C-alpha atoms as one frame of an Amber mdcrd trajectory, in Angstrom:
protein
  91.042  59.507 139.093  93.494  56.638 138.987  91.335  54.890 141.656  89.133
  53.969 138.817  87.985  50.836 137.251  89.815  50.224 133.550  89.422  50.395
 130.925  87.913  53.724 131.592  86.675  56.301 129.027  88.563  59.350 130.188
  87.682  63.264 128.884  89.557  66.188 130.477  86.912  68.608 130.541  89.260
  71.507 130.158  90.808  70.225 126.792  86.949  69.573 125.848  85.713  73.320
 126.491  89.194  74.750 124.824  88.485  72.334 121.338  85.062  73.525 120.858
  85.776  77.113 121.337  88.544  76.885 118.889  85.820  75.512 116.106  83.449
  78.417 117.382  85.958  81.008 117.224  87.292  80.177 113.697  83.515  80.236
 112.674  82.960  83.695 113.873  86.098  84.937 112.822  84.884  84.044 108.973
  81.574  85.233 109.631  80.040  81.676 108.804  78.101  79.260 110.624  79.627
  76.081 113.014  77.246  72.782 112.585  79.618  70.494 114.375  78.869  66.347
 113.266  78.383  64.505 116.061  79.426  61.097 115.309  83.011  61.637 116.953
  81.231  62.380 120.670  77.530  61.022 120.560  76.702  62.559 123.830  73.877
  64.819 124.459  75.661  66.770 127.267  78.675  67.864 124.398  76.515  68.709
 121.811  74.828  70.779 124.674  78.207  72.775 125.087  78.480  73.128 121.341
  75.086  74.680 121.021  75.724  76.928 123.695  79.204  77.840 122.207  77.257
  79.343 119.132  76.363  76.431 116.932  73.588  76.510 114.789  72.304  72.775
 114.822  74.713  69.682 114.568  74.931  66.889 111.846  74.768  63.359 112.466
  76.058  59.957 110.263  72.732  58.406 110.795  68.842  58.403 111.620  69.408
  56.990 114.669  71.454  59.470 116.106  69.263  62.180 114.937  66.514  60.564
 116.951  68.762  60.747 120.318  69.665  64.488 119.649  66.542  65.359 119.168
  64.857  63.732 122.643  67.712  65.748 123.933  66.284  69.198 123.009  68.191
  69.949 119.562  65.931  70.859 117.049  68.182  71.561 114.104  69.556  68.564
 112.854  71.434  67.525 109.633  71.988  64.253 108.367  74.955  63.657 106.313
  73.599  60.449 104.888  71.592  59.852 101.874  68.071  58.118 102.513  66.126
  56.416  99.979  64.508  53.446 102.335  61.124  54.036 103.227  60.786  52.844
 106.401  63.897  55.330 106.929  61.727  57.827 105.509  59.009  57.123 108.185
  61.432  57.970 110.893  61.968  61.584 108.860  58.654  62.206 109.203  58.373
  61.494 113.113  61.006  63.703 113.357  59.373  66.449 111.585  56.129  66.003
 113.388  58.447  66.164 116.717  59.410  70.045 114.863  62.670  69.366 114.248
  64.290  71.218 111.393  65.774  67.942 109.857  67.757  68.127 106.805  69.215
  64.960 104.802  71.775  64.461 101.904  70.458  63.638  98.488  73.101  62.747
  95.620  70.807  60.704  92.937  67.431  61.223  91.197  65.387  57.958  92.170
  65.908  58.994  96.248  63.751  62.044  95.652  60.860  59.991  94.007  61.095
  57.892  97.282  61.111  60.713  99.440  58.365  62.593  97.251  56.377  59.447
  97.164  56.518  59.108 101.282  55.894  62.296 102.734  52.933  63.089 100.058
  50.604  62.131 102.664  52.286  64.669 105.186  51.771  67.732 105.536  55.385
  67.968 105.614  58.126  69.475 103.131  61.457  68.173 103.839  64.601  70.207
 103.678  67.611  68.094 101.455  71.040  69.353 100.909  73.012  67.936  97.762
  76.222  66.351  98.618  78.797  66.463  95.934  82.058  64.658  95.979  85.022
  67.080  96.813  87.664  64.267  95.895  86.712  61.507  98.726  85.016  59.222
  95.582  82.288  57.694  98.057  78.693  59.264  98.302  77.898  62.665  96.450
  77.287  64.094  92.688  80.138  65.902  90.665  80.568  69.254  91.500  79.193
  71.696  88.885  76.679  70.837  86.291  75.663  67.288  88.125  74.673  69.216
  91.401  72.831  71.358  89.006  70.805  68.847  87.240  69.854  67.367  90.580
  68.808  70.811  91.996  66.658  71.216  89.071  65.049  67.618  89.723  64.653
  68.648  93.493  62.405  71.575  92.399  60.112  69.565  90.427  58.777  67.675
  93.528  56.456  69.598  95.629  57.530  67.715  99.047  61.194  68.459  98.554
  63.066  72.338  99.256  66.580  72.773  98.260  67.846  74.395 101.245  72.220
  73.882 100.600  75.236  72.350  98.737  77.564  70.389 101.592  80.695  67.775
 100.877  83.677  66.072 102.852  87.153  66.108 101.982  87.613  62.330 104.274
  90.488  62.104 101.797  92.556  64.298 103.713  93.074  61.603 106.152  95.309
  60.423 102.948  97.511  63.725 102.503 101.326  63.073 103.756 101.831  66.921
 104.166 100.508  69.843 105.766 100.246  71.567 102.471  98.623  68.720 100.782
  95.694  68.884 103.405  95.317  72.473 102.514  95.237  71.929  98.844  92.953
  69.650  99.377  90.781  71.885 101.833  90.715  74.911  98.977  89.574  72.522
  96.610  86.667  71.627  99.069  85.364  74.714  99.555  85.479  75.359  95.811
  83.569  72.471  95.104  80.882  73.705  97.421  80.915  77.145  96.012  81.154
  76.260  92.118  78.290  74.351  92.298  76.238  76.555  94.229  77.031  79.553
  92.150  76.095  77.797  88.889  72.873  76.321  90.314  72.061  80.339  91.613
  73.001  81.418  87.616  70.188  78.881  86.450  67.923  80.502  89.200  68.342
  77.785  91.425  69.450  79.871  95.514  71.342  77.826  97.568  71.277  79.443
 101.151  73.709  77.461 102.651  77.157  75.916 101.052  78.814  73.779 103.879
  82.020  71.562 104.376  83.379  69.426 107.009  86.262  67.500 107.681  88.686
  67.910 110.964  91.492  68.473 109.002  90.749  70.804 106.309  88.308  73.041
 107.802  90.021  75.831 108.443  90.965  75.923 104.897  87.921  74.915 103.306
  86.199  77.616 106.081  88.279  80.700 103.995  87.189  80.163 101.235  84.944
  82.955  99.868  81.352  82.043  99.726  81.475  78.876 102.233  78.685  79.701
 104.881  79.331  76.750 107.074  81.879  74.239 109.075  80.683  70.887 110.144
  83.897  69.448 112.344  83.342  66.753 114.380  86.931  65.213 115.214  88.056
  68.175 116.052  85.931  68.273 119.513  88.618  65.433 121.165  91.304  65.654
 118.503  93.126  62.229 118.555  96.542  60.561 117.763  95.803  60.299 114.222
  95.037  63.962 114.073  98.286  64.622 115.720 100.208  62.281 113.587  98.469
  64.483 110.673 100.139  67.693 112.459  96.923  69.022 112.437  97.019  69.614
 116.032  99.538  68.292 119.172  98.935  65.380 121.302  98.722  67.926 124.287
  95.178  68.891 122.791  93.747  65.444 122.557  90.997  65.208 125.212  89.931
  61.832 125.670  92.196  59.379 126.648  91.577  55.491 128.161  92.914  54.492
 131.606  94.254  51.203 131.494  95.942  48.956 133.966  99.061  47.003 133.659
  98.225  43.340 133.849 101.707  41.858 132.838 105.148  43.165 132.753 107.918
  41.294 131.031 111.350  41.412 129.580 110.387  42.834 126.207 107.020  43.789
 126.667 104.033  45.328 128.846 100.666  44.399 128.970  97.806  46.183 129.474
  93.790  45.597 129.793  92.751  47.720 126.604  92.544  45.389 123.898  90.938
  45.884 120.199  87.398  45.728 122.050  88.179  49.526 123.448  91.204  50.763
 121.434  89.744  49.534 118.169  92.709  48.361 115.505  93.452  52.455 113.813
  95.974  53.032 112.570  95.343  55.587 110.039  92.720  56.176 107.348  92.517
  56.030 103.525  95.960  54.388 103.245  97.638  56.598 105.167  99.197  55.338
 108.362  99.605  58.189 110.612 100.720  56.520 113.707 103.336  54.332 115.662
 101.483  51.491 117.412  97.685  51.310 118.301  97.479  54.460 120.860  99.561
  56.495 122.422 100.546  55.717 125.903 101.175  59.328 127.904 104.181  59.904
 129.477 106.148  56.329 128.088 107.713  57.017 125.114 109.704  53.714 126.028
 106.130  51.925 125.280 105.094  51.277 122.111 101.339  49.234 121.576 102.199
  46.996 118.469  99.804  44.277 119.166  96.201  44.251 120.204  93.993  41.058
 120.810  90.218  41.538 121.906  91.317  42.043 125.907  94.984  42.230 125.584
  97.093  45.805 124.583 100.693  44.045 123.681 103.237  47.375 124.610 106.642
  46.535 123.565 109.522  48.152 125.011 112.028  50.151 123.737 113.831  50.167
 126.817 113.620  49.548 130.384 110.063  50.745 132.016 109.162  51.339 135.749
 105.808  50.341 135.406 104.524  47.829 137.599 101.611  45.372 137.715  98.439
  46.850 138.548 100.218  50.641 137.839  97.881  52.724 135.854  98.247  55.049
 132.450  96.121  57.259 130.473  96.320  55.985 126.060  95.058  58.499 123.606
  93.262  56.626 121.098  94.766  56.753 117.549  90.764  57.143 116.327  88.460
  58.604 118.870  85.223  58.251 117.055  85.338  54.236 117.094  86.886  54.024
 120.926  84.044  56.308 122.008  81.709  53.836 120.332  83.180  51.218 122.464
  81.785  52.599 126.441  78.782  53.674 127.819  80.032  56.895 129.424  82.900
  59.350 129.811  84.576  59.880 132.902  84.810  63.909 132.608  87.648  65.072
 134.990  89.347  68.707 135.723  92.914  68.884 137.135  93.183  65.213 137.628
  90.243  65.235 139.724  86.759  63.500 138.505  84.230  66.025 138.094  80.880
  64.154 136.876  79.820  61.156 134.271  78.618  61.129 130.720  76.374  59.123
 129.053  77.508  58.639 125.350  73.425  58.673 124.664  73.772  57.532 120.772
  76.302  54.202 121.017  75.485  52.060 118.484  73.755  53.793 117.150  74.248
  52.979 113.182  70.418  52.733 111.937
């Protein structure tokens, strides 16, 4: 493995297969369903193993990826994005006519005219979910009565079915604490069920209430009346996650081999710059993490600078690494280094095993 080019995506295919068992397992341990986002991995070939490890579809961030899932063979597809643009809404439609069970987010009134007005000439209905906002303050309604006076707009157009109430609790990337992330999990879920169950009282059903987020969603996934977990982070884990103790850095399962290209007095260098470490260093505020990755098995390294080529390590004390030497970084973020290559590297006991396309890179249509 170390006779690899760098930088080099790396995914230990072991730490993969454990990470998306754990989401399946919690999942049927609740009794609920596992729709894993697939933003964080963008490969066919994972969301593969996730379907075969007993999820129900996936969810995507955007059209686009949607599109390269479904030439892949998954049918069942949510988008976590509201659409309003009607040449987006053309690209529903080819989806539909492709039979894919495509669901989108809706959160406002004038997107469902939009929609309406587009697939009228179909012989399509669409399936929308109504995001509300669990405490993140970006896309989504207010829980409770607004997700009720949307569902009852949603049932006045003839193209549109209600088919479930989803949100994202991003904002836990923000919590300082353990028990703040599961605060803020519990209040997730609730969000998710209040609004359902008030929208069912007005005779509105709502057969699926889902929520998402790596770090709350084994708190968000107890709470009573939640039907579904949409993880995606969760499939690598990263050093942000770690940093958030919501797992260990032994569970993170992609890392980046990267060369040493300079050793000095006071510092390393290596040939992972901002270009495939990307500049993380937390999210929402929150700084989670020493240095832009985590270099494995050099605690004496830490990576305070990056330029576009150059990963700046300074040292803490004396290293033994040598020009041209070799080490594995785990991102801080491993959704935006993924984004970065055009394949994983997949290896088993230090030994490479095969070679991944990540299918939907840039993918941000």
């Amino acid at each position: 493995m170390y006779k690899l080019d760098t930088p080099s995506l790396l995914l230990d295919y072991q730490k993969l297969l454990t990470n998306i068992n754990e989401m399946s397992s919690f999942a049927k341990e609740q009794g609920i369903a596992y729709r894993p986002h697939i933003k964080t991995h963008k490969s066919i070939k994972i969301a593969q193993l996730q379907m075969e490890a007993g999820a129900v579809g996936i969810t995507t961030a955007k059209i686009s990826e949607a599109e390269v899932m479904a030439a892949g063979g998954i049918k069942d597809i949510l988008i976590a994005y509201p659409i309003s643009s009607p040449d987006k809404i053309k690209r529903l439609v080819k989806l539909l006519e492709q039979g894919v069970q495509v669901k989108i987010a809706v959160d406002n009134k004038v997107a469902l005219s939009y929609l309406q007005r587009e697939l009228e000439h179909t012989p399509f209905t669409l399936e929308v979910w109504i995001k509300v906002n669990s405490g993140l303050n970006r896309c989504g309604v207010e829980p409770g009565k607004k997700a009720v006076i949307l569902a009852k707009a949603i049932m006045t157009h003839s193209k549109l079915k209600l088919g479930g109430i989803f949100t994202h609790a991003g904002h836990s990337y923000a919590a300082k604490t353990m028990d703040e992330i599961e605060k803020i999990g519990h209040h997730e879920g609730l969000s998710v069920v209040e609004s359902a169950e008030q929208c069912e009282k007005e005779g509105i059903r709502i057969p699926v209430r889902s929520v998402g987020s790596t770090p709350t969603y084994k708190k968000a996934g107890k709470v009573a009346g939640v039907t579904e977990i949409r993880p995606g982070n969760a499939v690598f884990y990263d050093a942000i996650q770690a940093g958030l103790g919501v797992t260990s850095i032994e569970n993170c399962a992609l890392t980046l081999l990267a060369s040493v290209v300079g050793v000095y007095k006071d510092r390393v260098i290596f040939d992972t710059g901002s270009k495939s470490l990307c500049l993380d260093k937390g999210a929402h505020g929150n700084q989670t993490v020493t240095g832009f990755g985590h270099v494995m098995g050099h605690p004496e390294i830490v990576i305070e600078r990056l330029s576009e080529e150059h990963g700046v390590g300074d040292l803490l004390q004396e290293t033994t690494l040598k020009l041209n030497d070799k080490v594995q970084i785990i991102p801080n973020h491993a959704c935006t280094v993924v984004n970065q290559f055009d394949e994983y590297v997949v290896h088993e006991n230090g030994r490479v095993m095969d070679v991944w396309k990540v299918d939907g890179r840039g993918m941000v249509k």
